Coordinates of C-alpha atoms and ligand atoms in Angstrom, one line a residue:
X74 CA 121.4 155.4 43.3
X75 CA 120.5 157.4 46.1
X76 CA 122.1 156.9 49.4
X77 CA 118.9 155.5 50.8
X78 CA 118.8 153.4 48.4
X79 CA 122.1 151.7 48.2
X80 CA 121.6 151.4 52.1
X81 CA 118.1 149.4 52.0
X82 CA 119.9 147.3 48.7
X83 CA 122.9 146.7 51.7
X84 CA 120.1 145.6 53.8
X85 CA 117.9 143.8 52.4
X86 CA 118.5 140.1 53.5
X87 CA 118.6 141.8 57.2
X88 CA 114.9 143.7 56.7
X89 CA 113.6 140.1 55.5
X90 CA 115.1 137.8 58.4
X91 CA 113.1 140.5 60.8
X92 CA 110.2 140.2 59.1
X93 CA 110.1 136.5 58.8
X94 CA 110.6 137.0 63.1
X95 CA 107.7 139.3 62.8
X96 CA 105.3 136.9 60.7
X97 CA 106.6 133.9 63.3
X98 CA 104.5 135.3 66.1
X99 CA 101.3 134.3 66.1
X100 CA 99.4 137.6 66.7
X101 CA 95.6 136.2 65.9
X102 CA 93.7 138.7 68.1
X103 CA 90.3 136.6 68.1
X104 CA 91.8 134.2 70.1
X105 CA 92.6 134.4 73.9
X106 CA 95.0 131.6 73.7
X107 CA 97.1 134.0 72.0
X108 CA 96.8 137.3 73.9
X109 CA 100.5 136.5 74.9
X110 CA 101.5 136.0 71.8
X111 CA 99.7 139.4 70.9
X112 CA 101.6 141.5 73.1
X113 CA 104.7 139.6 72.3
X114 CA 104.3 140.7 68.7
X115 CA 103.4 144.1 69.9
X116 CA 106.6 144.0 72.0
X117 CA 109.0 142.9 69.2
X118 CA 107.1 146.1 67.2
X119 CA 108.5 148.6 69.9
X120 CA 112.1 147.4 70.1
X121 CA 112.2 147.7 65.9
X122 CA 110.5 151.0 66.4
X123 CA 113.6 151.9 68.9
X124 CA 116.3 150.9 66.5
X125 CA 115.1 152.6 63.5
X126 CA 115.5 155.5 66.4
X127 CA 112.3 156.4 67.2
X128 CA 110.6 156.0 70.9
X129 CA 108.1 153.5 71.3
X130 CA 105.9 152.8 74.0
X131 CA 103.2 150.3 74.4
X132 CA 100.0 151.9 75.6
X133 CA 97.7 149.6 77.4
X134 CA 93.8 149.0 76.2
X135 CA 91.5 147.0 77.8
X136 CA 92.5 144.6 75.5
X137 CA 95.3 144.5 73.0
X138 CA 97.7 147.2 73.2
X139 CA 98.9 149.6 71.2
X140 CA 102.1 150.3 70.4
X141 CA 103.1 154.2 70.1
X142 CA 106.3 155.4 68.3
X143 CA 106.9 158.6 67.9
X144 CA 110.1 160.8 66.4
X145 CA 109.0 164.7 67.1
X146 CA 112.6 166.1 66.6
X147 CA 111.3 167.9 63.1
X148 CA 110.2 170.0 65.8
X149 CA 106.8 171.9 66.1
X150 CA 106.8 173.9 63.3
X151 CA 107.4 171.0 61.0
X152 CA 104.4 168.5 59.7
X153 CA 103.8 165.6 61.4
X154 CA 102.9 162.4 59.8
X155 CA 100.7 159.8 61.6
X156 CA 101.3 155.9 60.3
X157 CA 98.5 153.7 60.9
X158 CA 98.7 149.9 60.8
X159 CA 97.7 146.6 62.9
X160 CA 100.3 143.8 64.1
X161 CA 97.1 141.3 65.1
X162 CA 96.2 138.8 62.3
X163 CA 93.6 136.6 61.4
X164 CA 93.0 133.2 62.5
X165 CA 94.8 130.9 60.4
X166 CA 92.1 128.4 60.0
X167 CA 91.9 125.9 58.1
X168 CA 95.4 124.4 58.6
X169 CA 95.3 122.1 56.2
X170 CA 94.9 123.9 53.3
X171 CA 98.1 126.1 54.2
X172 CA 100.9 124.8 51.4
X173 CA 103.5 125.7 54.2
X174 CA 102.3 126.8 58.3
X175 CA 100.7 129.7 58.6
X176 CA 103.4 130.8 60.9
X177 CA 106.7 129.6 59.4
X178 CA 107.4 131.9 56.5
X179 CA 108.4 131.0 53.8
X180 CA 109.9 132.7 50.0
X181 CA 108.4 130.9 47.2
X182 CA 107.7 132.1 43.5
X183 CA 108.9 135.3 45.0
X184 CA 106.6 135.2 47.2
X185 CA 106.5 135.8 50.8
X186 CA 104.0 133.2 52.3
X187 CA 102.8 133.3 55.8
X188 CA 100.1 134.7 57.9
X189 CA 100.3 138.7 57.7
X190 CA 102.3 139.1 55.2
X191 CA 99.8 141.2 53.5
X192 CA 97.8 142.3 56.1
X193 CA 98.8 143.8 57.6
X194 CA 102.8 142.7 59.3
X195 CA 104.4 143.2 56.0
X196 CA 103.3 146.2 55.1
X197 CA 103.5 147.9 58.1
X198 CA 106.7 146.5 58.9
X199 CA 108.1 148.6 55.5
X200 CA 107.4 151.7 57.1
X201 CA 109.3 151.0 60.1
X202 CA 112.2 150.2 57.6
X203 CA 111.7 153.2 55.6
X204 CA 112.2 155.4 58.8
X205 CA 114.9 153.5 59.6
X206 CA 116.7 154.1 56.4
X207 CA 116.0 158.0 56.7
X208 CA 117.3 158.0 60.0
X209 CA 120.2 155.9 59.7
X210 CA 121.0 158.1 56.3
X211 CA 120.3 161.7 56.8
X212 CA 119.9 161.0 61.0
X213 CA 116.6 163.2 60.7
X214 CA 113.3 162.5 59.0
X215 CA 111.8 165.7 56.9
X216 CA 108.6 165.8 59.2
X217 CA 107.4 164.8 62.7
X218 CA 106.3 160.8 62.7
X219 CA 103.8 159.3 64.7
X220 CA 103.2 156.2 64.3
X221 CA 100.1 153.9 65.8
X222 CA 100.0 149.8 65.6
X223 CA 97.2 148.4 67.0
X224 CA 96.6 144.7 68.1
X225 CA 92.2 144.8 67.3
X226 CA 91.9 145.6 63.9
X227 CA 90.6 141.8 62.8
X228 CA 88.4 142.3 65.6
X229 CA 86.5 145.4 64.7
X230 CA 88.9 148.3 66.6
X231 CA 86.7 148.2 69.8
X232 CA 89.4 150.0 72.2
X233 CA 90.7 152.5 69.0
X234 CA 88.5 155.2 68.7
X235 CA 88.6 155.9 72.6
X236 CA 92.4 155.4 72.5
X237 CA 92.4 158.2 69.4
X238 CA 90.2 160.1 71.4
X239 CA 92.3 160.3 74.4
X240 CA 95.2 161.1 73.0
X241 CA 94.2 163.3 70.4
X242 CA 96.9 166.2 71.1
X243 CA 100.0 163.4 71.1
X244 CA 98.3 162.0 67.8
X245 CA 97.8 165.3 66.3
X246 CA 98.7 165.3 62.5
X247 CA 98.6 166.8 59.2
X248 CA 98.1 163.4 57.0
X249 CA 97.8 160.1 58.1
X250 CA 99.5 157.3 55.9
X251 CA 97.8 153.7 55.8
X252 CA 99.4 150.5 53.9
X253 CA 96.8 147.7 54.6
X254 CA 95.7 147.5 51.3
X255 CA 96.6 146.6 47.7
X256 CA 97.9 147.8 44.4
X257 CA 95.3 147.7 41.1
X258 CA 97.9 145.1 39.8
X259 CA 101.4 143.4 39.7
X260 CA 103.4 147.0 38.7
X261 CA 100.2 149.4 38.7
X262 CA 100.5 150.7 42.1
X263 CA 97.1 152.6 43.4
X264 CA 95.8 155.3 46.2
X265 CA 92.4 154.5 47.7
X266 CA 89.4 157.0 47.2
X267 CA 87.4 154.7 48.9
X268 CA 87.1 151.9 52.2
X269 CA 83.2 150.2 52.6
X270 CA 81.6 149.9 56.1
X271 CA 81.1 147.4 58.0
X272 CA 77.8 146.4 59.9
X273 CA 77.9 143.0 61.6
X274 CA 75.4 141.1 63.4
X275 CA 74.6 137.2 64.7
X276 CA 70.6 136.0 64.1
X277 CA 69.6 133.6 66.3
X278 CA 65.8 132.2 65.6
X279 CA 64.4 129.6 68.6
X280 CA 61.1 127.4 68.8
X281 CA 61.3 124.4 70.9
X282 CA 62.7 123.8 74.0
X283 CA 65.1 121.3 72.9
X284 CA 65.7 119.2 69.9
X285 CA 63.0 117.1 68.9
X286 CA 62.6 114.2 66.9
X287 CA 61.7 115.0 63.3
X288 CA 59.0 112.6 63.1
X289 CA 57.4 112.6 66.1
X290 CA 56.7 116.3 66.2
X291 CA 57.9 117.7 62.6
X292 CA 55.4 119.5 60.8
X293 CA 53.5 120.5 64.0
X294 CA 56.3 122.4 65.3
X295 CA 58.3 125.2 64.0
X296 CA 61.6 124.3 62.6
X297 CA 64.2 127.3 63.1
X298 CA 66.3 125.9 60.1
X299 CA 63.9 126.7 57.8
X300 CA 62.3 129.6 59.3
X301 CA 65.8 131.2 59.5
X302 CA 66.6 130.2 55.8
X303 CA 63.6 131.7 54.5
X304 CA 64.5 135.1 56.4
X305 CA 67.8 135.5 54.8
X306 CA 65.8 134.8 51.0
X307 CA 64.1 137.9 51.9
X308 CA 67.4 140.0 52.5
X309 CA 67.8 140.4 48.4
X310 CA 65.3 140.7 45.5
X311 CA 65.5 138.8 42.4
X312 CA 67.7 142.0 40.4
X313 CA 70.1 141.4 43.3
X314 CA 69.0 144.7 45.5
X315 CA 69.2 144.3 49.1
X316 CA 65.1 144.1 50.0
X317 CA 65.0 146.1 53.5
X318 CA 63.0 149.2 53.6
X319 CA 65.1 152.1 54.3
X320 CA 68.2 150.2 53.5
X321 CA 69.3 152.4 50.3
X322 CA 67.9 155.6 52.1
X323 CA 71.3 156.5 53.0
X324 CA 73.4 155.7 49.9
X325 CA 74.9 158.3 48.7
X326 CA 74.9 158.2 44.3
X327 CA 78.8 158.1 43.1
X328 CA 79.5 160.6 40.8
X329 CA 79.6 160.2 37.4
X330 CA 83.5 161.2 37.0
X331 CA 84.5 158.1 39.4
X332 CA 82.6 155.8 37.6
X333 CA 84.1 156.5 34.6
X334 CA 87.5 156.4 36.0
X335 CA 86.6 153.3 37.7
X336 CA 85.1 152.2 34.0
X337 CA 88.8 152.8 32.4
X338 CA 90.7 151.2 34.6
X339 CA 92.4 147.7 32.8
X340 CA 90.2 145.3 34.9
X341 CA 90.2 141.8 33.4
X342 CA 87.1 140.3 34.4
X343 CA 87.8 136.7 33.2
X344 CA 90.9 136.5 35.1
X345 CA 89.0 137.8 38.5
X346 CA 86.4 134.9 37.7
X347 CA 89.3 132.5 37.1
X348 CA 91.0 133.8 40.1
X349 CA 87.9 132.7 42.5
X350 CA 87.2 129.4 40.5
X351 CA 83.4 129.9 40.6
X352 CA 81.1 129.1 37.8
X353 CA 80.1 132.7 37.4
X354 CA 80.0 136.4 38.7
X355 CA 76.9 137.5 40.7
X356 CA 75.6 140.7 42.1
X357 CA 73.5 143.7 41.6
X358 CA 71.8 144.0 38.5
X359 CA 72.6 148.1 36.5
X360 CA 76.6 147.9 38.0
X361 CA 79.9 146.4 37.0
X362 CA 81.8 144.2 39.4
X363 CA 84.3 146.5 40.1
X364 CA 81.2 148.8 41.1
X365 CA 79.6 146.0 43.0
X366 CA 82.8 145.4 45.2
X367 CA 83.6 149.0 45.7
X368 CA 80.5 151.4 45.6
X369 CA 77.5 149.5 46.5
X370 CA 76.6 148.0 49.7
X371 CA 75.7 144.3 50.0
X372 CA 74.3 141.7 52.2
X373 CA 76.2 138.5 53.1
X374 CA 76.1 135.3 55.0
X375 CA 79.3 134.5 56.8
X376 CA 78.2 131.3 58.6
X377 CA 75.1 129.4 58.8
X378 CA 74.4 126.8 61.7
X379 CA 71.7 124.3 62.8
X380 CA 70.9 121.2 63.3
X381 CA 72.9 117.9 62.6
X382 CA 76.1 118.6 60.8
X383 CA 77.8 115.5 61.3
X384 CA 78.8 112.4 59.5
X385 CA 75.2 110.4 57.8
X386 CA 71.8 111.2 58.6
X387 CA 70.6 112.0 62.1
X388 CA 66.3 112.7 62.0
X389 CA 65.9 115.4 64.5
X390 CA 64.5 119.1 64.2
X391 CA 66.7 121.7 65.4
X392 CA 65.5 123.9 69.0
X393 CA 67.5 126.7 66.9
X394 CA 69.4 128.6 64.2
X395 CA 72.3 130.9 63.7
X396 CA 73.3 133.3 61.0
X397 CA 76.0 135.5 60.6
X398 CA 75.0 137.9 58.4
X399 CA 77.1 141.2 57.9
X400 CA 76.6 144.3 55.0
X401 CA 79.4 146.3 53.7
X402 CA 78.1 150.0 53.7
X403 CA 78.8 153.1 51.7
X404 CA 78.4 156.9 52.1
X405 CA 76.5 157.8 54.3
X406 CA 75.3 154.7 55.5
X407 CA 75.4 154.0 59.4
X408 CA 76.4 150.7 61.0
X409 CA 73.8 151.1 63.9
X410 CA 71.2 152.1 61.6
X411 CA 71.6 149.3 59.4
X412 CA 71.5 146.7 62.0
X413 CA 68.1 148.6 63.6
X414 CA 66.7 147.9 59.8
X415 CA 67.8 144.1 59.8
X416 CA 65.9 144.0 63.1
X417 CA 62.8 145.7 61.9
X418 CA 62.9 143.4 58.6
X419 CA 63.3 140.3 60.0
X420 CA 60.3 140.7 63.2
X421 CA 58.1 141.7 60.4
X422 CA 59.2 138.1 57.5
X423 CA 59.4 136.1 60.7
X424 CA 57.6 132.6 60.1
X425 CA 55.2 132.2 62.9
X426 CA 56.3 130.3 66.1
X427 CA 59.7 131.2 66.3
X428 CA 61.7 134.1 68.2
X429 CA 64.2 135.9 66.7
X430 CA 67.1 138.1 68.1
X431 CA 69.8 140.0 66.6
X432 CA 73.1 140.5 67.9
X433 CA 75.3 143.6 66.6
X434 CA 78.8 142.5 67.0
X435 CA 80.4 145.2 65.6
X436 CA 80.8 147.6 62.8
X437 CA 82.6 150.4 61.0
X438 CA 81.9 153.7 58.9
X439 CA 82.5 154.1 55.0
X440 CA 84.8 156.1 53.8
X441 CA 85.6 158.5 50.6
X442 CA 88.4 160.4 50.1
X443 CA 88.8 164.0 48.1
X444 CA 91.1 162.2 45.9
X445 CA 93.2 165.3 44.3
X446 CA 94.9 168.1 45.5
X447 CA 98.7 168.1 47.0
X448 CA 99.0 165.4 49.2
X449 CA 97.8 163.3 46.8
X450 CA 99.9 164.8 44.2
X451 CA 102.7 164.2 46.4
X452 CA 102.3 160.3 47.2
X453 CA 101.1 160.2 43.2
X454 CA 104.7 160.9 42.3
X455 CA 106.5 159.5 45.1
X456 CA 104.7 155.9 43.5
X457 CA 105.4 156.5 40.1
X458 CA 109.4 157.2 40.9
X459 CA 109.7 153.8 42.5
X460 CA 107.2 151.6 40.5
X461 CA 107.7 153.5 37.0
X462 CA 104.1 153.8 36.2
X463 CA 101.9 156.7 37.9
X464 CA 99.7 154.7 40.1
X465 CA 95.8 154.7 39.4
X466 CA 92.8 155.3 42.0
X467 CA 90.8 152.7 43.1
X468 CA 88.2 151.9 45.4
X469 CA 88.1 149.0 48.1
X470 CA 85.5 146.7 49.2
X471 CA 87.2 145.7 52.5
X472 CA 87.1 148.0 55.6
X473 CA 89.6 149.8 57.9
X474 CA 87.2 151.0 60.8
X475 CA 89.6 153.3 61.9
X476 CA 89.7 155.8 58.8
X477 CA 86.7 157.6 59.1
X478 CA 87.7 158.7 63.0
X479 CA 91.5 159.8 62.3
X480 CA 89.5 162.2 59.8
X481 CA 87.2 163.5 62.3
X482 CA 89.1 163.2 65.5
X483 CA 92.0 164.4 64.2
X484 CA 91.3 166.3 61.4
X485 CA 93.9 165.4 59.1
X486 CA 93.1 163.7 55.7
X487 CA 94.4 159.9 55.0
X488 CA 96.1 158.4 52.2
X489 CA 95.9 154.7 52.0
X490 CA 99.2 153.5 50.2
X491 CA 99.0 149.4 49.8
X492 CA 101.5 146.9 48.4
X493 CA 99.2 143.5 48.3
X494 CA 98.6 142.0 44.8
X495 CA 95.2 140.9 44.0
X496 CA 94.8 137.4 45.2
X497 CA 96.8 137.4 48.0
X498 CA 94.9 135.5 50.1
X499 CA 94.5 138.2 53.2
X500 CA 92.2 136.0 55.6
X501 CA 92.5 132.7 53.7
X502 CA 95.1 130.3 53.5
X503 CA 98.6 130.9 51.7
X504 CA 98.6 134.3 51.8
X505 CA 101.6 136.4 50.7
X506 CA 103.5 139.2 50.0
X507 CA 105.8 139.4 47.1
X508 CA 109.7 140.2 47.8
X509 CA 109.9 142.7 45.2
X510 CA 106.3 144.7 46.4
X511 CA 108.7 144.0 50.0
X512 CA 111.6 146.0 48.9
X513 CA 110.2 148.6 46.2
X514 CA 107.3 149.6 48.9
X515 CA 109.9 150.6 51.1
X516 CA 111.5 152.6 48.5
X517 CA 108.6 154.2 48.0
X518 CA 107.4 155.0 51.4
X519 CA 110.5 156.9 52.1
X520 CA 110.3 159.2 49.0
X521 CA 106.4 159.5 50.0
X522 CA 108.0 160.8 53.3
X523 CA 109.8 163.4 51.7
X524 CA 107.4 164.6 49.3
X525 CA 104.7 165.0 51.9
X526 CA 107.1 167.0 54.0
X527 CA 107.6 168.9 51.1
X528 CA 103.9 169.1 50.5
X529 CA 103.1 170.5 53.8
X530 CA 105.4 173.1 54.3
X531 CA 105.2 174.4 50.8
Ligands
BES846 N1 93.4 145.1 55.5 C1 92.0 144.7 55.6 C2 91.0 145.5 54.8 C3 91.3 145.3 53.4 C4 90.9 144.1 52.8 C5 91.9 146.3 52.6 C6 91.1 143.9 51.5 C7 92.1 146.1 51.3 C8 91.8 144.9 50.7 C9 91.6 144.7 57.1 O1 92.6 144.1 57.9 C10 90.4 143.9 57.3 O2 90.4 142.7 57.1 N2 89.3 144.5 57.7 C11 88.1 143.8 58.1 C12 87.4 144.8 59.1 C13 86.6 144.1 60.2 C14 87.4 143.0 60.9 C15 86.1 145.1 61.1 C16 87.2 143.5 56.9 O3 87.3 144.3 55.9 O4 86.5 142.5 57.0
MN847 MN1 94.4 144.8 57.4
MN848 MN1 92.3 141.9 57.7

């Protein structure tokens, strides 16, 4: 055993009681009620930061802030690393169905259950470990380390890119290293080539001033229910293509060598359908699911409201509707340019008599990696040593808005390194984090560490 690892073995119980104080603050960034409990998180961050031995500093936004730690003693003609992760979590919603509360951790199965244990606490608590255990070891890391936890990602990064852009020189880097995503499968660890988009938007369709009674004046006057649910039947055609003009104009055709990779890798289809318990797979006729979830864009309904939802019957007609309605893009495809498409699309299928508005709430750029040369090389093997098994590439439906700016404000390239397990419930209720991902992540990150040092100055 190395001496890192013998020291991370010695310290293991320690790294998980910290965590589990971590996961106990409830850092739901959608939610005002919790601002302090936001910055609290973000506080607790920075004094880990510190004890691992790096500086931290928490850098105000007009929201959430971010917490900044940096360890530049490398000095400048070293490599610097940037680490990228977020300390805000989802709403825990609904309670209920939680086996044990959201916010009181809990090992069971192996398992590390609790809000953010997955996304993204647990994972980017191992890195702060991982410098830890270089430091405390070797008192030096191989390269410069910034690292950057924000407290908006669950809410669509508003404040990040300006922060990224303002500090561009103090977040200069070489590579930039993300875990806030998963591995192919339990022992099969995985590098992402790809992240989706994100364009998000609210319709709201009106008629009437007010509710009405059903009877009195249905069938005279427009009913924004219906309207609005025959809209969204127009958003796909019948092979499952998404059925606004201009939509695909954009999408960019994945080469033939990813999809064949992406066609060998050991995906069990039955399981995934067993996993989500529905009666059968869906999607866009000509691709395979793992295509469908990872190189094609789609078009979903997030929420749905109008009218009376309540306990029996109630005969009224709705004044309005409300959709959520939100696509997940792919090269090149544009946020702002998808939502000015919905717009178009829905004035020209609106039912007469009703008004219709769209909202853009917020969105976020695909984006595909180069996935060979060294760096990936580098975390390739730095996997493989602590996993055993060479990790595969994947792709990933779910978006980090983020990615796509370090790369262009920064320049450097990103490698997104993730230790979730497929069903692990990031969003929903029990997620989780297994103790072994826990403890051999860590191991890993701080051999990727040294091989990306090694990388860059070779
Ligand atoms: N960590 C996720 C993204 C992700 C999901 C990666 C699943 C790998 C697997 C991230 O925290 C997330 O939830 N992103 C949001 C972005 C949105 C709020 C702008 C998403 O994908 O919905
Ligand atoms: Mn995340
Ligand atoms: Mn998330």
């Amino acid at each position: 055993m190395s001496e890192i690892q013998t020291f991370l073995a010695a310290h293991r119980d320690r790294f998980m009681g910290e965590l589990f104080e971590f996961l106990r603050i409830p850092s739901v960034s959608a939610r005002s009620e919790h601002d302090s409990d936001t910055r609290r998180s973000a506080e607790w961050l920075a004094d880990r930061l510190r004890d691992a031995g790096l500086s931290a500093e928490i850098m105000e936004t007009p929201k959430h802030p971010v917490v900044l730690g940096e360890w530049k003693e490398a000095g400048p003609d070293a490599p610097t690393l940037l680490i990228y992760g977020h300390y805000d979590v989802q709403p825990p919603e609904p309670l209920e169905e939680w086996t044990s509360p959201p916010f009181e951790p809990e090992i069971r199965d192996g398992r590390i259950y609790a809000r953010g244990s997955a996304d993204d606490k647990g994972q980017l608590f191992m890195h702060v470990k991982a410098l830890e255990a270089h430091l405390n070891i070797h008192g030096t890391l191989p390269l410069n380390v910034v690292v950057v936890a924000e407290g908006e990602e669950e809410i669509g990064s508003p404040n990040l890119v300006p922060f990224v852009e303002q500090f561009r020189d103090r977040l200069a880097a070489d590579v930039v290293v993300i875990s806030d995503s998963g591995m192919f499968d339990e022992g099969l660890p995985a590098l992402l080539f790809s992240l989706r988009g994100l364009a998000y938007c609210e319709i709201h369709v009106t008629a009437a001033r007010s509710d009405l009674h059903s009877g009195a004046y249905g069938g005279a006057v427009p009913n924004p229910g219906m309207a609005l649910a025959r809209m969204l039947a127009t958003l796909h055609d019948a092979h499952g293509r998404i059925a606004i003009d201009g939509f695909y104009d954009d999408v960019l055709a994945w080469d033939e060598e990813t999809r064949e990779a992406i066609r060998d890798l050991p995906f069990d289809e039955e399981k995934f359908l067993a996993g989500v318990g529905a009666p059968a797979l869906s999607g866009e006729e000509g691709f395979s699911t793992l295509e469908r979830l990872w190189i094609r864009p789609t078009c979903e309904v997030n929420g749905l409201l109008s009218g009376y939802t309540g306990e029996g019957a109630k005969t009224v007609l709705p004044a309005r509707a409300m959709a959520k309605v939100s696509f997940r893009l792919v090269p090149d495809q544009k946020p702002g340019r998808v939502a000015e498409l919905l717009r178009t699309h829905l004035e020209k299928v609106a039912p007469e008599g009703v008004r219709v508005q769209v909202v853009e709430l917020h969105g976020g750029e695909p984006w595909r990696a180069n996935p060979s040369g060294p760096l990936f090389e580098a975390a390739s093997t730095a996997l493989e040593e602590a996993f055993g098994t060479k990790p595969v590439l994947m792709g990933e439906g779910g978006s980090i808005p983020i990615v796509g700016d370090f790369e262009k404000v920064l320049g450097a390239p990103v490698l997104l390194v993730g230790f979730s397990l497929p069903g692990c419930n990031m969003h929903a209720p029990d997620e989780w984090l297994t103790v072994d991902n826990f403890q051999t992540g860590i191991a890993s990150l701080t051999r990727l560490y040294e091989e990306l040092a090694e990388s860059l100055s070779g």
